[in-house]
Coordinates of C-alpha atoms in Angstrom, one line a residue:
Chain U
X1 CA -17.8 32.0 -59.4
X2 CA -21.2 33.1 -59.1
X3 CA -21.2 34.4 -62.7
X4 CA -20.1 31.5 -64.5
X5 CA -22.3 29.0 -62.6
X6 CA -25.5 29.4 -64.7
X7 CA -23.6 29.8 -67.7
X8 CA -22.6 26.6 -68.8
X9 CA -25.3 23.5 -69.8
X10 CA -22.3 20.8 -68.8
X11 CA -21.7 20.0 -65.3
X12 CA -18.3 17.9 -66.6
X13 CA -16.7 18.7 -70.1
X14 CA -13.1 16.5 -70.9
X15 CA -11.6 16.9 -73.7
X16 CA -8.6 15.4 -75.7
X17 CA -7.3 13.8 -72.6
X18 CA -4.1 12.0 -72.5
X19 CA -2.8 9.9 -69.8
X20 CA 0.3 8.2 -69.2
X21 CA 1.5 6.1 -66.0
X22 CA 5.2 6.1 -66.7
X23 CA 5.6 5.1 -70.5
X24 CA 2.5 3.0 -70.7
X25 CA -0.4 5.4 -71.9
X26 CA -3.2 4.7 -69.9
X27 CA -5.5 6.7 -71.9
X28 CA -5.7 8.1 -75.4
X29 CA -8.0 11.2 -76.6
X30 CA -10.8 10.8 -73.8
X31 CA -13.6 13.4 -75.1
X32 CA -17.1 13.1 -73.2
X33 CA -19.6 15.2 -71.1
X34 CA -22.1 15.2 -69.0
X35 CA -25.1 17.7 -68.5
X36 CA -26.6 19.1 -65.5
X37 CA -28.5 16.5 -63.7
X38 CA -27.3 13.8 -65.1
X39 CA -26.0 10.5 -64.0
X40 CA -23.1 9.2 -66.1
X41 CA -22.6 5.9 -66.2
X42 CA -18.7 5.5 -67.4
X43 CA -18.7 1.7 -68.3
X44 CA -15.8 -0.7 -69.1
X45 CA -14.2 -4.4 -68.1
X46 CA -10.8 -4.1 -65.7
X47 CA -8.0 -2.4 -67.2
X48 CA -9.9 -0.2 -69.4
X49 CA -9.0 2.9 -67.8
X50 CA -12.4 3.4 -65.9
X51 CA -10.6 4.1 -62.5
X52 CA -7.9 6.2 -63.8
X53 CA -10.0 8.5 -65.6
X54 CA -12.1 8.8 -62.5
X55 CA -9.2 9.3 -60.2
X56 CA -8.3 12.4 -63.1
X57 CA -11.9 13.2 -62.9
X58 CA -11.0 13.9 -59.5
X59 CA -8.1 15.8 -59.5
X60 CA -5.8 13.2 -58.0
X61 CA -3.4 13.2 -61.1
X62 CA -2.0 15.9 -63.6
X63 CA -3.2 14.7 -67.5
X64 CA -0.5 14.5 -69.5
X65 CA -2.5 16.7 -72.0
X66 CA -6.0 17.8 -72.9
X67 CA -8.6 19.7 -70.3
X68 CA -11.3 18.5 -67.6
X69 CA -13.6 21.0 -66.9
X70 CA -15.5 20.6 -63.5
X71 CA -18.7 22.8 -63.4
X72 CA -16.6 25.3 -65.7
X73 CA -13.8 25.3 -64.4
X74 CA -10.4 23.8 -66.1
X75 CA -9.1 21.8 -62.9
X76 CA -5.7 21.5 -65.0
X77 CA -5.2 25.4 -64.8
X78 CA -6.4 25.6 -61.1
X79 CA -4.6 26.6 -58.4
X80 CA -4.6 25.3 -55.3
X81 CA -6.8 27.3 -53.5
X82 CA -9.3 27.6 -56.4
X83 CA -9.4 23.8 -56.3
X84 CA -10.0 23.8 -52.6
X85 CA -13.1 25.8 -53.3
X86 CA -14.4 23.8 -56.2
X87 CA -14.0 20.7 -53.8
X88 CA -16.9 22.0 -51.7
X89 CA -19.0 21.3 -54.7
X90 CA -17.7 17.5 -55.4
X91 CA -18.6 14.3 -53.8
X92 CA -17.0 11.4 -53.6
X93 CA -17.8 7.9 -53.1
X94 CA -15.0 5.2 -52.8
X95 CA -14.9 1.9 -54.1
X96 CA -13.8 0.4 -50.5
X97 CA -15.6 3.2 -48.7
X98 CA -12.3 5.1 -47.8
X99 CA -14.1 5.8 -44.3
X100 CA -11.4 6.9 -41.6
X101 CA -11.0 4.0 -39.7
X102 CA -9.9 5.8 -36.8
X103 CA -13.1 8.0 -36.0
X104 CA -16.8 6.5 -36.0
X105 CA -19.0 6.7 -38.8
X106 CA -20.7 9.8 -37.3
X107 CA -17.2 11.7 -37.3
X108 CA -16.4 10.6 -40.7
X109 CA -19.6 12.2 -42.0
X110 CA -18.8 15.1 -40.0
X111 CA -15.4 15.6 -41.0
X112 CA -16.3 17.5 -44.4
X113 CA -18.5 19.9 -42.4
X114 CA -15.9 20.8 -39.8
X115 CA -13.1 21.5 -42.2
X116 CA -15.4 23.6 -45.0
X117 CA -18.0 25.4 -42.3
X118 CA -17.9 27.1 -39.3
X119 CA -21.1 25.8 -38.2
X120 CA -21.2 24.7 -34.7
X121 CA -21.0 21.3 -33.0
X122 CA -24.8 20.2 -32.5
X123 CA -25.6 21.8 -36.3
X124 CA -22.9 19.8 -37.8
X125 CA -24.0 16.6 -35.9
X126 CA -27.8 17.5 -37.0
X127 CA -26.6 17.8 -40.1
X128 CA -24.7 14.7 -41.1
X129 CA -27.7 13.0 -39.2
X130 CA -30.0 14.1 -41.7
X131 CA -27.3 12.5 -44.3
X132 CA -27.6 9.7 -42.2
X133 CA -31.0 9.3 -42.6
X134 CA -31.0 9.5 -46.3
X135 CA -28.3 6.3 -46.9
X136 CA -30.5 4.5 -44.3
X137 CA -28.1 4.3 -41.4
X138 CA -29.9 6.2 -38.8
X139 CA -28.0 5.3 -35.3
X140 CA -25.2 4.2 -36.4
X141 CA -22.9 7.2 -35.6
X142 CA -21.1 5.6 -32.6
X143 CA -20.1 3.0 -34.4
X144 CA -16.4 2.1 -36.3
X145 CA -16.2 1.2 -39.6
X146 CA -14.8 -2.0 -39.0
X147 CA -18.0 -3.0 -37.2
X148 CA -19.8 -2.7 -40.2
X149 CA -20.7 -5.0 -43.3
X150 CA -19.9 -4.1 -47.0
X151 CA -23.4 -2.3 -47.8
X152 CA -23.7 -0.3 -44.6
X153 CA -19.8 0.9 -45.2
X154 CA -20.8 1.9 -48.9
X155 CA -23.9 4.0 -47.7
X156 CA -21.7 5.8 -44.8
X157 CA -19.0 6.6 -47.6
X158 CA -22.2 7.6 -49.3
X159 CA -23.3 9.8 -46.7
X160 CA -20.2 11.5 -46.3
X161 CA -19.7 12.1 -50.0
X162 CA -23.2 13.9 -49.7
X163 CA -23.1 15.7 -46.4
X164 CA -21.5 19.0 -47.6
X165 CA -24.7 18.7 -50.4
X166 CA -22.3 19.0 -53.7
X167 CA -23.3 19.5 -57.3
X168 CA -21.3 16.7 -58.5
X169 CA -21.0 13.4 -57.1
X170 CA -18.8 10.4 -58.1
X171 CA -19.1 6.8 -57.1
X172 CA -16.9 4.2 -57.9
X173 CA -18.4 0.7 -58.7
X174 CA -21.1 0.8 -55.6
X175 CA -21.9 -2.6 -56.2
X176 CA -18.9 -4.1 -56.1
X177 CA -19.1 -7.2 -53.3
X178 CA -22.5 -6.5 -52.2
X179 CA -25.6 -9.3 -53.0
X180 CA -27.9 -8.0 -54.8
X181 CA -30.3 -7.2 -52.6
X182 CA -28.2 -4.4 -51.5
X183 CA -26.9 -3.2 -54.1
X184 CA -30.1 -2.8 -56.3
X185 CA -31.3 -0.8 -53.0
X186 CA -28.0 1.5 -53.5
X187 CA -29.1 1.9 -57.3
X188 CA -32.5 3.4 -55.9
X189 CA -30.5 5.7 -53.6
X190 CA -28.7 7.2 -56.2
X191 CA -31.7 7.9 -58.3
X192 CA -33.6 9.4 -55.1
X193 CA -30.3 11.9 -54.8
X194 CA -30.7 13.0 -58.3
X195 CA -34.2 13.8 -58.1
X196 CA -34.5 15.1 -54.7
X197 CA -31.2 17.2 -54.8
X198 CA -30.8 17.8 -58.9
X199 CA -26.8 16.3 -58.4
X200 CA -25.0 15.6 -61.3
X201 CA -23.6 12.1 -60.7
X202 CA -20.9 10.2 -62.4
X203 CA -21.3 6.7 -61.6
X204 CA -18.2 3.9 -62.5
X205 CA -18.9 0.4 -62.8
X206 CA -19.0 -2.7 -65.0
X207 CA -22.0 -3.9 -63.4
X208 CA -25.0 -4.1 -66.5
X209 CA -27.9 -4.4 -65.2
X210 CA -27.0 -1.4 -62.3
X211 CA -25.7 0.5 -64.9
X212 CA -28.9 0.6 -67.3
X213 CA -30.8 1.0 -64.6
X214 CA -29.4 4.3 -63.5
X215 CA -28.0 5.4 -66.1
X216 CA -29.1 8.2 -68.3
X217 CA -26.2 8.0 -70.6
X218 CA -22.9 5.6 -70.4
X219 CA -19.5 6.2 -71.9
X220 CA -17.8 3.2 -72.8
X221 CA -14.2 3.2 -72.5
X222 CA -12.2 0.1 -73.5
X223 CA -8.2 -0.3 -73.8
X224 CA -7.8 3.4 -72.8
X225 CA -10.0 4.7 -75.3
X226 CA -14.1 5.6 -75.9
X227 CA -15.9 3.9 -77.8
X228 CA -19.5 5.1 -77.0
X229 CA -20.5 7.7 -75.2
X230 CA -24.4 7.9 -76.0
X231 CA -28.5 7.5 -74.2
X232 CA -28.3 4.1 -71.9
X233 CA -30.9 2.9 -74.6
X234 CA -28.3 3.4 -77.5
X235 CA -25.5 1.6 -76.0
X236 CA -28.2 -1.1 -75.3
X237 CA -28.6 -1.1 -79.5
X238 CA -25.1 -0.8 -80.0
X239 CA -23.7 -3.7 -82.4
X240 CA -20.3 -2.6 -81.9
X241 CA -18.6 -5.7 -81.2
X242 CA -16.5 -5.1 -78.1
X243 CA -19.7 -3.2 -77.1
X244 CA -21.5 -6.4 -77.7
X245 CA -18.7 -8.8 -75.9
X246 CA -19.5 -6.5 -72.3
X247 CA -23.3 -6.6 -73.2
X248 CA -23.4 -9.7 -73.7
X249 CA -20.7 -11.0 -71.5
X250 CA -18.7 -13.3 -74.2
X251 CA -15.0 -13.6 -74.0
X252 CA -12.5 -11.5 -76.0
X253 CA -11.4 -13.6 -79.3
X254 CA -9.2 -11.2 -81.1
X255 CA -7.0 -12.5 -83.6
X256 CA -3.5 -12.8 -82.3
X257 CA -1.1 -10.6 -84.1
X258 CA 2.1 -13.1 -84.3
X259 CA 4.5 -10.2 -84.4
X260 CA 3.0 -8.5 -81.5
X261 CA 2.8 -11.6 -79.4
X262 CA 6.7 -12.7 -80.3
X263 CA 7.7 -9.4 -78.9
X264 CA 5.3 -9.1 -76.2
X265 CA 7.6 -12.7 -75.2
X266 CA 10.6 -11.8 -76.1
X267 CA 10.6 -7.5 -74.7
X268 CA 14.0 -7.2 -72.6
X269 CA 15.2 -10.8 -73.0
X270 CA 17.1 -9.9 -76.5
X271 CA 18.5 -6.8 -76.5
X272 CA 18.6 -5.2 -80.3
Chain Q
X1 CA 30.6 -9.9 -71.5
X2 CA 32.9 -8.0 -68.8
X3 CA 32.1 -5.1 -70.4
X4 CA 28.1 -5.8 -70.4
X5 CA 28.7 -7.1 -66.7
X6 CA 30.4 -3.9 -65.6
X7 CA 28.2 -1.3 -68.0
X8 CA 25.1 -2.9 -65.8
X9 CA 26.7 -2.5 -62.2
X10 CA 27.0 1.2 -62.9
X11 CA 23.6 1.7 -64.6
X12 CA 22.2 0.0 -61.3
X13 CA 24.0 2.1 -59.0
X14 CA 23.1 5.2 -60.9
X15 CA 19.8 4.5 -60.6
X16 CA 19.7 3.7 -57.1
X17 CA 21.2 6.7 -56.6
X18 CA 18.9 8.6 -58.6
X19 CA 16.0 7.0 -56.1
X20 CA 18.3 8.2 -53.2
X21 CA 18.3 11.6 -54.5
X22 CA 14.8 11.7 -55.2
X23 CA 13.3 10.3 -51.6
X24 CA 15.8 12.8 -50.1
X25 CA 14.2 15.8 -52.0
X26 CA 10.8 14.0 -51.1
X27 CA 11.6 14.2 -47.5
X28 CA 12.9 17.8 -47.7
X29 CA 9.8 19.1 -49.4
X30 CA 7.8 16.9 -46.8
X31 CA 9.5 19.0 -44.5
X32 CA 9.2 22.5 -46.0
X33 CA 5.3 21.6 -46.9
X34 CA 4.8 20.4 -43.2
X35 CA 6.1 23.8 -41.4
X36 CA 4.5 25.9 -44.6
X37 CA 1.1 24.4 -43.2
X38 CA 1.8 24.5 -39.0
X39 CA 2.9 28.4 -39.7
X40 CA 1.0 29.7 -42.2
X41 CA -2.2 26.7 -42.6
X42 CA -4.1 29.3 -40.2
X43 CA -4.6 32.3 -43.3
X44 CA -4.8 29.7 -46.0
X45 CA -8.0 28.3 -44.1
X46 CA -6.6 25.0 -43.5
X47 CA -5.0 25.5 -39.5
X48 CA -2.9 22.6 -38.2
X49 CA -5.7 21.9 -34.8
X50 CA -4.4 22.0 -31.1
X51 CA -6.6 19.0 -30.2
X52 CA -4.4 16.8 -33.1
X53 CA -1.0 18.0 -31.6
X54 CA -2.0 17.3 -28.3
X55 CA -3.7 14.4 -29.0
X56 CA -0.3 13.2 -31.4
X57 CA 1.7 14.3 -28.3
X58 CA 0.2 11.8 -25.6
X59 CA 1.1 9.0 -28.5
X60 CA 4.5 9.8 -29.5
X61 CA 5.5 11.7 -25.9
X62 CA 3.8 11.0 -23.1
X63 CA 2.7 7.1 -23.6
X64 CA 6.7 6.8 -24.0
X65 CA 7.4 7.9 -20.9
X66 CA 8.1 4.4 -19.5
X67 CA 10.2 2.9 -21.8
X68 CA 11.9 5.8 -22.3
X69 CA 12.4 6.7 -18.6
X70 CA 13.6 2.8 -17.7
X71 CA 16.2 3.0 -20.8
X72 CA 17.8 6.1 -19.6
X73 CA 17.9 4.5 -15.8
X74 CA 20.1 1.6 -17.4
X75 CA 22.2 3.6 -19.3
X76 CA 23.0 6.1 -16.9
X77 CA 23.9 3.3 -14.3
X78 CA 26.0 1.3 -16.8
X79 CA 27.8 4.1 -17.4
X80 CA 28.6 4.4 -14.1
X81 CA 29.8 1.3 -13.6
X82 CA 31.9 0.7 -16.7
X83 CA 33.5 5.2 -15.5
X84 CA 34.3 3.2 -11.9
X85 CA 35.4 0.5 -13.4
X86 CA 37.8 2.1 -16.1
X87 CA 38.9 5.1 -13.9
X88 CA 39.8 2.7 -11.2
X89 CA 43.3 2.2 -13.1
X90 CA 43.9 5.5 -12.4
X91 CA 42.9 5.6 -9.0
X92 CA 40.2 8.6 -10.0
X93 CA 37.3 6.8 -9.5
X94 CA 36.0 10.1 -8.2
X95 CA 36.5 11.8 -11.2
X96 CA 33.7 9.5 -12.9
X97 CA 30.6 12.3 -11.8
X98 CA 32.3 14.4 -15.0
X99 CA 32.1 11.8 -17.5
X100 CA 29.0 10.9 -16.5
X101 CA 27.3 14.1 -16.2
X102 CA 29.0 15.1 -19.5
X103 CA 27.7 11.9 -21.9
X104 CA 24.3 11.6 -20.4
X105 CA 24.0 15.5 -20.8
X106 CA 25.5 15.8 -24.4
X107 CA 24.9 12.1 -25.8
X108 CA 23.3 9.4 -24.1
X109 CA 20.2 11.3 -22.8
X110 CA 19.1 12.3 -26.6
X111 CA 20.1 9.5 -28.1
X112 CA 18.6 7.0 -25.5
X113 CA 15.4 9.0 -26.4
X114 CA 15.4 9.3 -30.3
X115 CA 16.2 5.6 -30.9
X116 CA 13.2 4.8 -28.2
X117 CA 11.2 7.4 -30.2
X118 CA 12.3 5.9 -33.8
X119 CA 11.1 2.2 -32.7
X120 CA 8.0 3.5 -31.1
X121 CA 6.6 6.2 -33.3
X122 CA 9.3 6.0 -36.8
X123 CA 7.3 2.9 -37.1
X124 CA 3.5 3.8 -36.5
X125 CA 3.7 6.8 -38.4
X126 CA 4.8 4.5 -41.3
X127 CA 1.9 1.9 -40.6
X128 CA -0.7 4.8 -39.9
X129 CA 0.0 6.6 -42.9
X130 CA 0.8 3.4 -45.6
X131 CA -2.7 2.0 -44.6
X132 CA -4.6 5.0 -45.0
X133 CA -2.5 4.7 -48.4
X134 CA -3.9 1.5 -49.9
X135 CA -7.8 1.8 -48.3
X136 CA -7.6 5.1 -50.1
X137 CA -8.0 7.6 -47.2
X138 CA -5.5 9.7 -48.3
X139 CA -7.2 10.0 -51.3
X140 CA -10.4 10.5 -49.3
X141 CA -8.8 13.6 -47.7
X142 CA -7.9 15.1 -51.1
X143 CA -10.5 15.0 -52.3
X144 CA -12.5 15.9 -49.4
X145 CA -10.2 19.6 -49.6
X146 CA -8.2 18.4 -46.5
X147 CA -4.0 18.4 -47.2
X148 CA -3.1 15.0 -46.2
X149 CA 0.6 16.7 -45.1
X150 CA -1.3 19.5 -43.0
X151 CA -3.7 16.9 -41.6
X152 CA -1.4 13.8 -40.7
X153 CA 2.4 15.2 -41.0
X154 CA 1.8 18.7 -39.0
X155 CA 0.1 17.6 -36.4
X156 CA 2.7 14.8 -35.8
X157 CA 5.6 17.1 -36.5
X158 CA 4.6 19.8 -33.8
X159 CA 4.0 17.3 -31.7
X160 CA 7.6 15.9 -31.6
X161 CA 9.3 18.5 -31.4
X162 CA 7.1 19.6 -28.4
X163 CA 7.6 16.5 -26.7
X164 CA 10.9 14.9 -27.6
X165 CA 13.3 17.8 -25.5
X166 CA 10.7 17.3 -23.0
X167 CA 11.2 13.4 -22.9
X168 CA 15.3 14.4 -23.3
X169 CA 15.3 16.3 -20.0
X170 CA 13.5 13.4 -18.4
X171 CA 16.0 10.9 -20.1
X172 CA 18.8 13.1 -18.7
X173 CA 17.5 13.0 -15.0
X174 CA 16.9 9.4 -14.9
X175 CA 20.0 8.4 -16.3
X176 CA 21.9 10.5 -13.9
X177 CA 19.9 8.9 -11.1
X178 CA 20.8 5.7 -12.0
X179 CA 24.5 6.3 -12.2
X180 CA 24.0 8.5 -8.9
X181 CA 22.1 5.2 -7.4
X182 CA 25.5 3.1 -8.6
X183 CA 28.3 5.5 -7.2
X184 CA 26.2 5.5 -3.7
X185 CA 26.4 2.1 -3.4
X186 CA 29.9 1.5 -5.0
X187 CA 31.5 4.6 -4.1
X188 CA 30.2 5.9 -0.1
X189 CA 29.3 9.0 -3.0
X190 CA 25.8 10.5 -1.1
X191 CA 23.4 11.1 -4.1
X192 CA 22.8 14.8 -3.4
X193 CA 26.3 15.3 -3.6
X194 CA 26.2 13.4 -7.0
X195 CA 24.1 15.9 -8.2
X196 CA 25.4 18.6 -6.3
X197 CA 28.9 18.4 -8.5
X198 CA 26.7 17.2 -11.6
X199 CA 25.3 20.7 -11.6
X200 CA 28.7 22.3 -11.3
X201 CA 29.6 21.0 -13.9
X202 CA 27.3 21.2 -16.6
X203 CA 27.1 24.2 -18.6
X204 CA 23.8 25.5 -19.8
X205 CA 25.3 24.9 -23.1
X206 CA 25.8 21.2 -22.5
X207 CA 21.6 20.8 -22.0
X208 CA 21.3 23.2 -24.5
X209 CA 23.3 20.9 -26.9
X210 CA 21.6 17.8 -26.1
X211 CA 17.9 19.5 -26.5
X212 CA 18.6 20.7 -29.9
X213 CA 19.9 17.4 -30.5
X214 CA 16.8 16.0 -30.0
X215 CA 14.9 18.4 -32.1
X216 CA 16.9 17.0 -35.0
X217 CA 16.2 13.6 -34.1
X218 CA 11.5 14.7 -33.7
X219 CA 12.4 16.3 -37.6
X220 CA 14.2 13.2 -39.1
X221 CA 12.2 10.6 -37.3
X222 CA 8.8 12.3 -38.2
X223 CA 10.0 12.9 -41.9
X224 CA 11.2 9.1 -42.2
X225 CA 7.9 7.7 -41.0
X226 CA 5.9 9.6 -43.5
X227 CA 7.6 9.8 -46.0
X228 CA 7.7 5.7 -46.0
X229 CA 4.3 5.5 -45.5
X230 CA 3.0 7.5 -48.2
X231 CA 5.4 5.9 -50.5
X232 CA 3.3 1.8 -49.5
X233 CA 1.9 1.2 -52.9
X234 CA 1.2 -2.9 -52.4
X235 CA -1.0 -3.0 -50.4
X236 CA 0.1 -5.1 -46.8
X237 CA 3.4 -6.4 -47.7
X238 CA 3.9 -2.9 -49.0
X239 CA 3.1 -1.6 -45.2
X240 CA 4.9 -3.9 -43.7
X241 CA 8.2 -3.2 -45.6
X242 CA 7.3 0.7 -45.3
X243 CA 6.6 -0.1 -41.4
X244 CA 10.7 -2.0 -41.3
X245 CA 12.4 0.4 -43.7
X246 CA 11.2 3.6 -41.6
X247 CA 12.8 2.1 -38.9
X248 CA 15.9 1.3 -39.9
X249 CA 16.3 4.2 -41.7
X250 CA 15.3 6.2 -38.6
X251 CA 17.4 5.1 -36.8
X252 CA 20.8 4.8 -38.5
X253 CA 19.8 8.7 -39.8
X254 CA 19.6 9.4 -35.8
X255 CA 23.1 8.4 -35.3
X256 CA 24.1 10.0 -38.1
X257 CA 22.9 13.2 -37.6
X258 CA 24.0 12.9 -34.0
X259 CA 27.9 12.0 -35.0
X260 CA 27.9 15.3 -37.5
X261 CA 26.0 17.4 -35.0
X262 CA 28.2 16.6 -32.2
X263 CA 31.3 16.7 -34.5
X264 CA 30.4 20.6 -34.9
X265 CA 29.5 21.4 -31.2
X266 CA 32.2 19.4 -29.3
X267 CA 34.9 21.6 -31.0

């Protein structure tokens, strides 16, 4: 592994990827990357296909074609135990936090370090204290997750995605519920994690004003598809029109093909 | 129209059996991935930890101790009185230590203790497992490098097969107490003679029987849980079904197994 590390400029290559969820193709040709060091914002309204190409991103589902290279390495040729190793180097935060709601925060962060390393107990605890530190959550270890609020559960999930120090880290939509107070204060955190430990971070959301603020370059996917994947200052200029409509926020006013919509009304009722 | 009528009765039964095919290979493969990881999960640097089967085994063993215990006590003592009360038209009511002995032994100890097990644990396996579903722990674990099956199933898996014989042999003593408690009182029967011609005439093999028995039913009730609770996909509704069907399904599979099983061994 050591050999290839330095050798390639993209932390995450994708190309051609296909998707399906049963018949429905979820998404069609997805081709972006993103360099070392970078945070990637991937950008879209609901349904475009944001969380299933994260949750592909992450290994959680088998592409129906095309490849996803993860800090060079194809993770649709893996096996499993190559895929275990390259899961040392990949963070993840969760939309709802995804803590373990049967251990205390302090165990969740811990949990990472006890399965990978065979540190012992008061390094491992030091350890995801230091993590602790960093989201801001300092003396909170003893506590459950369900004693804590939105923001504080997003920072622990945080924390956890960043105790084992990986090269790649993935959040989905961290603002999502949080005022924003809060969540402008998680934008800053992820920008401090970039510089101070030179992570590569993919970032989902549909949030705008988080998104150009962290963002060194966004992919825009709508309906399945990309239709930008360029410098956060370039999607800002874009005059693309669906582009535009999430910029902007205006409501969708495509024309209404009549044929489409009979059929859309009529699927399973008549049968040919 | 018949003919449409009848040509979609068959597709729907095809495809329900189709899904019945498929959740029974699921739950094989559960149960092939689960012992791959308690056997082998130590060289492929994921080991299935002592503290989680021990801890597992207080929850699905030791906790149902009481209800367990309390159901076998009833059952042994109603079969004692309904052996008096049929062999008394024989005049043998004597004779009722063998029947009693012999059921509670073969049957009614396991049997009492799976469907206790299935209600108790068939159904919080399900819960546990379908909400770490939807708030996307499972996920969590994958992605963290952890094998949700190793980490959740195993654990649970070892743990019921420790405990269940275990709870089986208690069954077994505290139903034959309670029918030991009835003939004393009903019959001028001592209880240490009770057990003194109880253990004449058991066979080994009888226990034996009974303990495998309840083996079958830690597999099947384990596999049944989880396998319903990784299958919740909306989100509480979807746990709550998972949570009913595991049951159910539990336990009819329990006396299923237990008719074929005892079909083969009483023979």
């Amino acid at each position: 592994m050591a050999a290839t590390e330095s050798a390639f400029e993209y932390a995450i290559e994708v190309e051609h990827l296909v998707t399906h969820y049963g018949a429905r193709k979820i998404l069609d040709d997805i081709n972006f990357s993103v360099r070392q060091g970078e945070i990637m914002v991937i950008m879209g309204g609901s349904g475009s296909g944001k969380s299933t190409l994260l949750r592909h991103l992450l290994g959680l589902h088998r592409p129906t074609s095309g490849s996803i290279r993860l800090l060079g390495h194809d993770i649709t040729q893996l096996s499993a135990d190559q895929m275990y190793d390259l899961r040392k180097n990949m963070g993840v935060a969760f939309q709802g936090g995804a803590l373990f709601n049967s251990m205390t925060v302090g165990e969740n962060v811990e949990l990472p370090l006890r399965e990978h390393t065979r540190l012992d107990d008061n390094t491992i605890r030091i350890m995801s204290r230091m993590k602790l530190e960093v989201v801001n959550l300092a003396g909170f270890e003893d506590l459950m997750p369900a004693e804590l609020s939105g923001g504080m559960i997003k920072r622990a999930a945080l924390a956890r995605a960043i105790v084992m120090d990986p090269r790649l880290l993935f959040f989905d939509e961290p603002s999502a519920g949080l005022d924003p107070v809060v969540s402008a204060e998680l934008d800053e955190l992820i920008l401090t994690l970039r510089d101070a430990m030179n992570m590569t971070i993919v970032v989902v959301t549909h949030e705008l004003e988080s998104a150009f603020k962290i963002a060194d370059r966004i992919t825009v996917l709508d309906q399945g598809r990309i239709l930008m994947s360029d410098t956060a200052a370039a999607v800002r200029a874009s005059d693309h029109p669906r582009i535009r409509a999430l910029l902007d926020r205006t409501p969708r006013s495509d024309a209404v093909d009549a044929d489409a919509y009979l059929e859309r009304l009529t699927r399973e009722i008549f049968r040919a | 129209m018949a003919a449409e009528f009848l040509s979609q009765r068959v597709e729907a039964l095809g495809r329900r059996t189709a899904a019945a095919l498929a959740e029974f290979g699921y739950i094989a493969a559960l149960l092939v991935e689960a012992c791959y990881w308690l056997l082998l999960g130590h060289w492929r640097r994921q080991p299935v930890r002592l503290p989680a089967v021990f801890r597992e085994a207080v929850g699905v063993g030791v906790a149902a101790i009481p209800v367990v215990g309390l159901a076998a006590f009833a059952t042994g003592m109603m079969l004692a009185i309904q052996g008096v009360y049929t062999l008394r038209t024989f005049g043998a009511e004597e004779q009722v230590v063998i029947g009693v002995a012999l059921s509670v032994a073969r049957e009614f100890g396991p049997l009492i203790t799976g469907i206790f097990v299935a209600g108790r644990s068939g159904s919080a396996i399900a819960a546990r497992i379908g909400t770490m579903q939807i708030s996307q722990e499972i996920d969590a674990l994958r992605v963290i490098g952890i094998n949700p099956v190793r980490y959740l199933v195993a654990p649970i898996l070892a743990a019921m097969l420790l405990t269940l014989p275990a709870l089986t042999v208690l069954a077994d003593l505290l139903a034959l107490l309670g029918a030991a408690l009835y003939c004393a009182g009903d019959l001028n029967l001592p209880v240490g003679i009770f057990f003194e011609r109880t253990f004449t005439i058991l066979r080994v093999a009888d226990v034996l029987d009974g303990l495998t028995k309840s083996q079958l039913f830690a597999v099947v009730v384990t596999l049944i849980g989880a396998s319903n609770g990784f299958s919740v996909t909306a989100g509480a509704e979807g746990v709550g079904r998972a949570t009913t069907r595991s049951v159910v399904l539990c336990c009819i599979a329990i006396i299923l197994v237990d008719m074929v099983f005892t079909f083969f061994t009483s023979r």
